[in-house]
PDB file of C-alpha atoms in Angstrom:
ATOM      1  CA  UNK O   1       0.000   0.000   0.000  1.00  0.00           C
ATOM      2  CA  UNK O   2       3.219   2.413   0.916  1.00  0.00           C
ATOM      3  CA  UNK O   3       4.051   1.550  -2.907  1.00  0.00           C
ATOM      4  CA  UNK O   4       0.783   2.498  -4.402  1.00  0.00           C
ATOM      5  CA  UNK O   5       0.538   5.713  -2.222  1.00  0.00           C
ATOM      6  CA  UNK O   6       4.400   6.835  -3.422  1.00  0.00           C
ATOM      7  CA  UNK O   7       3.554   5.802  -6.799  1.00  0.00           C
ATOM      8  CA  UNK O   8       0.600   7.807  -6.550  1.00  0.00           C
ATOM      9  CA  UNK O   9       1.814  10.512  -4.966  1.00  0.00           C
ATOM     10  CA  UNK O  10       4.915  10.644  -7.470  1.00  0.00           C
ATOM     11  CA  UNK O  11       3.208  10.230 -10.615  1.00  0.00           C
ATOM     12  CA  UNK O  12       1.701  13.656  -9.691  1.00  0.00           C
ATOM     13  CA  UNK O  13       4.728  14.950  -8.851  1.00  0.00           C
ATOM     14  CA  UNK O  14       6.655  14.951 -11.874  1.00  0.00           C
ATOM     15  CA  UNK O  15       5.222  17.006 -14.401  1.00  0.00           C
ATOM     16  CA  UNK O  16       2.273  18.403 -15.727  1.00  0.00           C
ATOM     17  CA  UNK O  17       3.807  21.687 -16.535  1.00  0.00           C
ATOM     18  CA  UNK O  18       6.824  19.817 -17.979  1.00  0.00           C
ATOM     19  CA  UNK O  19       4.731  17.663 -20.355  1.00  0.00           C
ATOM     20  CA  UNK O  20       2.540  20.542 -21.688  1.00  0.00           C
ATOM     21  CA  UNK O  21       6.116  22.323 -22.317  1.00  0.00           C
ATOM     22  CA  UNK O  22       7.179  19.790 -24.385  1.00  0.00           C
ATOM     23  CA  UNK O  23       4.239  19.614 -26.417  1.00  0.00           C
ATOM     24  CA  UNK O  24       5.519  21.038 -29.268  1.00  0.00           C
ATOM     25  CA  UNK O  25       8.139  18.111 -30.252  1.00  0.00           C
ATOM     26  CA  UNK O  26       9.857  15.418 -28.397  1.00  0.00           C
ATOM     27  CA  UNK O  27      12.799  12.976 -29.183  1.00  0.00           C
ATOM     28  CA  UNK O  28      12.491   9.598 -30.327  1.00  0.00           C
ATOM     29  CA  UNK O  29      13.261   8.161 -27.246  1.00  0.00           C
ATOM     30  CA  UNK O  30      10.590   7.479 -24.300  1.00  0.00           C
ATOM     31  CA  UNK O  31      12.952   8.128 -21.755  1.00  0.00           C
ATOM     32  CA  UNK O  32      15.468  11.006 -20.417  1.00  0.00           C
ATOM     33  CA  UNK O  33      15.867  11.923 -24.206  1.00  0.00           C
ATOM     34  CA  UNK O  34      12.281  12.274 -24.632  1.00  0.00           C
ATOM     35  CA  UNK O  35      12.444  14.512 -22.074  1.00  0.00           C
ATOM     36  CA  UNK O  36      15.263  16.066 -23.199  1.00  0.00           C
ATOM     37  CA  UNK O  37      13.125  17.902 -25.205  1.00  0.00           C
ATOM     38  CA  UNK O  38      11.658  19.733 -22.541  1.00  0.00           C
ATOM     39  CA  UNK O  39      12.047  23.133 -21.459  1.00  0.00           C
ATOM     40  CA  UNK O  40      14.227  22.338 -18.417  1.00  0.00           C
ATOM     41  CA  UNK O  41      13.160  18.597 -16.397  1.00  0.00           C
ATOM     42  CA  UNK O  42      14.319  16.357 -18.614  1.00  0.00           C
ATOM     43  CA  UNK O  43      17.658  17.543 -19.521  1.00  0.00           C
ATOM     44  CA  UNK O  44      18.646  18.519 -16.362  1.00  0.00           C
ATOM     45  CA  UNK O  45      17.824  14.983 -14.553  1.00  0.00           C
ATOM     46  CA  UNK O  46      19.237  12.879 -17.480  1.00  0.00           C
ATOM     47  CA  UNK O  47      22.341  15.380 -16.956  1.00  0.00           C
ATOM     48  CA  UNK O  48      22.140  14.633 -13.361  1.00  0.00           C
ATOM     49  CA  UNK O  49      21.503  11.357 -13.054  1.00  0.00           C
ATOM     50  CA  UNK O  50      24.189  10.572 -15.709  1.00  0.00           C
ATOM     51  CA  UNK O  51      22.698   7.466 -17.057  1.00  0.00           C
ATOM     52  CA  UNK O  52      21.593   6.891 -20.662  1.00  0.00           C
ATOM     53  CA  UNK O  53      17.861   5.907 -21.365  1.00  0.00           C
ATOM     54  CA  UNK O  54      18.062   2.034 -20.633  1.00  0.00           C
ATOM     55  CA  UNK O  55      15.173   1.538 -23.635  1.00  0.00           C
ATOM     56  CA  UNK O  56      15.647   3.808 -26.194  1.00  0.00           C
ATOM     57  CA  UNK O  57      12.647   4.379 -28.717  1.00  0.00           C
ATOM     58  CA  UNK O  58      13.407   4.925 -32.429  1.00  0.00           C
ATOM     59  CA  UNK O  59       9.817   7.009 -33.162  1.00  0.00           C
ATOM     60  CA  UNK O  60       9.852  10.986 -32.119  1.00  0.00           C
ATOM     61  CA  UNK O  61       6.715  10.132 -30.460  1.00  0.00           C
ATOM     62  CA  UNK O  62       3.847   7.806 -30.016  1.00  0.00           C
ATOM     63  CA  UNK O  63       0.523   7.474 -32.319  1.00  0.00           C
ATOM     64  CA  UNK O  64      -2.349   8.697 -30.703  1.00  0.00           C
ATOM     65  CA  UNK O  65      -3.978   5.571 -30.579  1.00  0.00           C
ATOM     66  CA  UNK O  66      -4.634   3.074 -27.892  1.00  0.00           C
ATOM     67  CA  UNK O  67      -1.862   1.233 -29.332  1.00  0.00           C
ATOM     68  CA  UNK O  68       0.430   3.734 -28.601  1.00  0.00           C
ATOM     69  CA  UNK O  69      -1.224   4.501 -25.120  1.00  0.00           C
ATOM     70  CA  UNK O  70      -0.167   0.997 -24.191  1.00  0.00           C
ATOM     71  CA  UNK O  71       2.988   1.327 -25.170  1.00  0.00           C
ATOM     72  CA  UNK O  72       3.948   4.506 -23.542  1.00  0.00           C
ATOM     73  CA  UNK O  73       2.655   2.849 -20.459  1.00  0.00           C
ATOM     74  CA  UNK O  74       4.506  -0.639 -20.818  1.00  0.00           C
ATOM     75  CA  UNK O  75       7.454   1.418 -21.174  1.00  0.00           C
ATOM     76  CA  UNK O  76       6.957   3.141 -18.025  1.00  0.00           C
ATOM     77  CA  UNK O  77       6.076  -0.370 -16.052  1.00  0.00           C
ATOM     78  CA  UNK O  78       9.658  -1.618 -17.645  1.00  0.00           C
ATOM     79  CA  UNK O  79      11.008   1.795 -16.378  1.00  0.00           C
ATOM     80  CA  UNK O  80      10.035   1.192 -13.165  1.00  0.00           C
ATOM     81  CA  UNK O  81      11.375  -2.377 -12.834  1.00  0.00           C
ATOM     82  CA  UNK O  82      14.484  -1.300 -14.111  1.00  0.00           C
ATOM     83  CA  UNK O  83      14.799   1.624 -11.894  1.00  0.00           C
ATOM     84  CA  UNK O  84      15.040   3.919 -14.707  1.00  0.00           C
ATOM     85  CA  UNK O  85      14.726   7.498 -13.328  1.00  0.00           C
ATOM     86  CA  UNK O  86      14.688   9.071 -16.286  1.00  0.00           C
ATOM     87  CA  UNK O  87      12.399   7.016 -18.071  1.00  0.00           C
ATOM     88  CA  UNK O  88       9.739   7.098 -15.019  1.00  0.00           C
ATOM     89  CA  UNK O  89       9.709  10.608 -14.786  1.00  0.00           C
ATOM     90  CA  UNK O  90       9.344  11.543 -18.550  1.00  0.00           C
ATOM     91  CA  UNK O  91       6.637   9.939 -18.707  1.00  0.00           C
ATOM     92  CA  UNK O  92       5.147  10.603 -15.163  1.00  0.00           C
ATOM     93  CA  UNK O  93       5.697  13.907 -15.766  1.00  0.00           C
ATOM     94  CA  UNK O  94       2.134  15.687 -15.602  1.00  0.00           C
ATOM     95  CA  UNK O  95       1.400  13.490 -12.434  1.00  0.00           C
ATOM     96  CA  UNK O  96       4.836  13.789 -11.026  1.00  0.00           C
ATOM     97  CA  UNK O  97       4.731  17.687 -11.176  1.00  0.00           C
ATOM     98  CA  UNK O  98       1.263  17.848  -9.680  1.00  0.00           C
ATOM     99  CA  UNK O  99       2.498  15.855  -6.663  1.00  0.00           C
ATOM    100  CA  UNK O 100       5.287  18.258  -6.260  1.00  0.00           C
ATOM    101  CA  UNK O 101       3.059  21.055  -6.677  1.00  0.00           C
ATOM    102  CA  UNK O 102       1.485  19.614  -3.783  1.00  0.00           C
ATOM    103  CA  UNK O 103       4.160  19.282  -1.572  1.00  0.00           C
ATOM    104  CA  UNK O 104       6.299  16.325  -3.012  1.00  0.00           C
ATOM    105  CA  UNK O 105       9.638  16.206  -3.791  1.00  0.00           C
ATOM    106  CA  UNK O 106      10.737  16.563  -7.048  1.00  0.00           C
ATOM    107  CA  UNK O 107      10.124  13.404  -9.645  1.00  0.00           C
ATOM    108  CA  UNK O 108      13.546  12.071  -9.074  1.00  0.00           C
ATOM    109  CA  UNK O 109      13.416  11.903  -5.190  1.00  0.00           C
ATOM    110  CA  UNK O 110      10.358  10.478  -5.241  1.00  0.00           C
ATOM    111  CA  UNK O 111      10.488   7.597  -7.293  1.00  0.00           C
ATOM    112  CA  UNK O 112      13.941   7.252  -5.866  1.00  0.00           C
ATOM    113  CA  UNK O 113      11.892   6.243  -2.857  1.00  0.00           C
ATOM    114  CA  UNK O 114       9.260   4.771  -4.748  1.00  0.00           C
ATOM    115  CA  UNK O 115      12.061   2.193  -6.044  1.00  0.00           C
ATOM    116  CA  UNK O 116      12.702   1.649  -2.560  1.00  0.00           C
ATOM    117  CA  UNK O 117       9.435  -0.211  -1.281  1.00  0.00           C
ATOM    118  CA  UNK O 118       8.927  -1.922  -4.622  1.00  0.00           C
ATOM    119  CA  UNK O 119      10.268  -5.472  -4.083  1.00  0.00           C
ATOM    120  CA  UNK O 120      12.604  -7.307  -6.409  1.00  0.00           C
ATOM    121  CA  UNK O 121      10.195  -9.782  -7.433  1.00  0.00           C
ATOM    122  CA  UNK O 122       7.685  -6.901  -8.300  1.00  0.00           C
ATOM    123  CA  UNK O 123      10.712  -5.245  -9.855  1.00  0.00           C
ATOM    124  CA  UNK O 124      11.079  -7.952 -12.393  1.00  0.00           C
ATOM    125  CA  UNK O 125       7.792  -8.644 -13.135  1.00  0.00           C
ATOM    126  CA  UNK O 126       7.544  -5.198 -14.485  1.00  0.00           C
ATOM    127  CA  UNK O 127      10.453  -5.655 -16.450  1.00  0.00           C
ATOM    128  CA  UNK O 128       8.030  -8.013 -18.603  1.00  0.00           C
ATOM    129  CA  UNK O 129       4.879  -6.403 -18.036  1.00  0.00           C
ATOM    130  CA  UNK O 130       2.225  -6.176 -20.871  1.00  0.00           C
ATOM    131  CA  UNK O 131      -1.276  -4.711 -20.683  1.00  0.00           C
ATOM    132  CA  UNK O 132      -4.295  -6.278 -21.912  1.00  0.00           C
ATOM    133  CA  UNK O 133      -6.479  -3.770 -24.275  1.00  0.00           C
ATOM    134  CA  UNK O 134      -8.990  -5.319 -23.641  1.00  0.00           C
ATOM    135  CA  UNK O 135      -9.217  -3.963 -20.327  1.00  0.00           C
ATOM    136  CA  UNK O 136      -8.549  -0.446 -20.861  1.00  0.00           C
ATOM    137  CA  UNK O 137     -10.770   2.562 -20.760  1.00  0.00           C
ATOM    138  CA  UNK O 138     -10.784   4.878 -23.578  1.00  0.00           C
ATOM    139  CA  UNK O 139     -12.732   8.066 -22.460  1.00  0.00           C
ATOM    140  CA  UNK O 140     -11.652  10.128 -25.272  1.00  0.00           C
ATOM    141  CA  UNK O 141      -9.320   9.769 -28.461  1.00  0.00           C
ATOM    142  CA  UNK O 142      -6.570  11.660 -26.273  1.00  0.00           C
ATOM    143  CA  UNK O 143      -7.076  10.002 -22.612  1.00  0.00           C
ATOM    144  CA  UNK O 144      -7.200   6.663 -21.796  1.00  0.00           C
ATOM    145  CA  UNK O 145      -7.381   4.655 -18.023  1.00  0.00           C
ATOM    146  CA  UNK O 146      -5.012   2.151 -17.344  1.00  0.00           C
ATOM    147  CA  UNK O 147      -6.491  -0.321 -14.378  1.00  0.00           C
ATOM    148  CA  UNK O 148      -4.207  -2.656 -12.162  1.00  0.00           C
ATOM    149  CA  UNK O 149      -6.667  -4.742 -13.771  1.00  0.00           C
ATOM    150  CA  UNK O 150      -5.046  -4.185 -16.994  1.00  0.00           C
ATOM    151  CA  UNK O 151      -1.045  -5.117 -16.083  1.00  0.00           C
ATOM    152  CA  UNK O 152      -0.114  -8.503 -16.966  1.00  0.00           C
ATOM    153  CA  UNK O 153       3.040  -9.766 -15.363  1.00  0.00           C
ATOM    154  CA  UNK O 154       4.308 -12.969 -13.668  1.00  0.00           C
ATOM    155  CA  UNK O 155       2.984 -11.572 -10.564  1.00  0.00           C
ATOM    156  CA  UNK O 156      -0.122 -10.018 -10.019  1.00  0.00           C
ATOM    157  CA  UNK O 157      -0.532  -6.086  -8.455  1.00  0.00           C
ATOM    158  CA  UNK O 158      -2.803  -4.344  -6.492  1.00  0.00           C
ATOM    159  CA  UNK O 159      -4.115  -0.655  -6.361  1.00  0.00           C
ATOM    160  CA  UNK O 160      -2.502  -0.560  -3.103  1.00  0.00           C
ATOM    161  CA  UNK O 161       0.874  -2.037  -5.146  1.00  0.00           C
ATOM    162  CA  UNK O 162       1.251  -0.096  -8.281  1.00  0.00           C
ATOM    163  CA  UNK O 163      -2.506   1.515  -8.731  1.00  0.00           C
ATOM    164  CA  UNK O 164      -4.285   2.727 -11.823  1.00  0.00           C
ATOM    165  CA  UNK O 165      -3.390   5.834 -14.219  1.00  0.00           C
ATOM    166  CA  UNK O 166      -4.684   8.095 -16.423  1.00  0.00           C
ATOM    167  CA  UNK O 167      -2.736   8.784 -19.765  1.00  0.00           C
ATOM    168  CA  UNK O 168      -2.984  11.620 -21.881  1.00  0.00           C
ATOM    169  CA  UNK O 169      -1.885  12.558 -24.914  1.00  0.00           C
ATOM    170  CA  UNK O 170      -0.254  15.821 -25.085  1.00  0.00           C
ATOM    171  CA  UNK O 171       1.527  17.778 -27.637  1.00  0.00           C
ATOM    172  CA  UNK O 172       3.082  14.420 -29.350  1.00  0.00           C
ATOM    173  CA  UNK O 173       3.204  11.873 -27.112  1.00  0.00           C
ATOM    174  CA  UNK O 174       1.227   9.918 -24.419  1.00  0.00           C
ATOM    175  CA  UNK O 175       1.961  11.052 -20.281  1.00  0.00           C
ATOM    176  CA  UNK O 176       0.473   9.755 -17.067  1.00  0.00           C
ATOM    177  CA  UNK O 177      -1.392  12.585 -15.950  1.00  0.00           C
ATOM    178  CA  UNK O 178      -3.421  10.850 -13.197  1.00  0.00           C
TER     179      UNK O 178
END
């Protein structure tokens, strides 16, 4: 429950501000590059965090289908097994930087403790994880809910684990905004 509540709490935290900066163009990639593209979050935590994006992605950006929605989002599950900082918080932007608006920390520190109470088993079932379209939400063409429900990995989550998250598309890619 810690996990979902951090999770929670930092996917507001990272960036709503930064995402609708960046809405203009982003970089192929769907981590720390992508956000390299933005005004001033992603470059400066790549450039402080030192570490390349671990999964590179070849297209600018994703469609704005539900296709691409999943894919944004299996790259952020894969982000968070892998610990991937940058990753995590380019795409948990919107989220992340309502949390901090709140009160958070920045992105980085929380999902550094966020990586904390997630456990290694979790960690490498998310490495893996997939989610099943067919139990998405799509409200509109450009926001679509992504349920626990919806995760498939070799383990099984809870809202109280990993929770449920909105993603919108903004500018030219998909975000967790909620």
């Amino acid at each position: 429950m810690l996990v979902s509540t951090c999770v929670a709490m930092v996917a507001c935290a990272c960036g709503p501000d930064e995402a609708k900066e960046d809405t203009g163009a982003k970089p192929p990639q769907p981590s720390a590059s992508t956000r390299a593209d933005e005004p001033s979050a992603t470059p400066s935590e790549s450039a402080r965090t030192g570490k390349p994006p671990a999964e590179p992605n070849s297209d600018p950006s994703l469609p704005r289908t539900q296709e691409g929605a999943i894919q944004r989002y299996e790259q952020y599950l894969h982000a968070l097994g892998r610990e991937d900082i940058d990753t995590v918080c380019e795409v948990a932007g919107p989220a992340a930087k309502k949390a901090q608006d709140q009160g958070l920390g920045p992105c980085t520190s929380t999902y550094a403790a966020v990586f904390q109470m997630i456990s290694p088993v979790q960690k490498g079932a998310l490495k893996t994880a997939t989610v099943d379209p067919q139990r998405i939400a799509v409200r509109t063409p450009a926001k679509i809910e992504m349920p626990v429900e919806a995760v498939r990995a070799s383990v099984s989550f809870s809202e109280n684990d990993l929770g449920s998250y909105t993603l919108e598309y903004l500018g030219s890619n998909w975000y967790i905004t909620d």
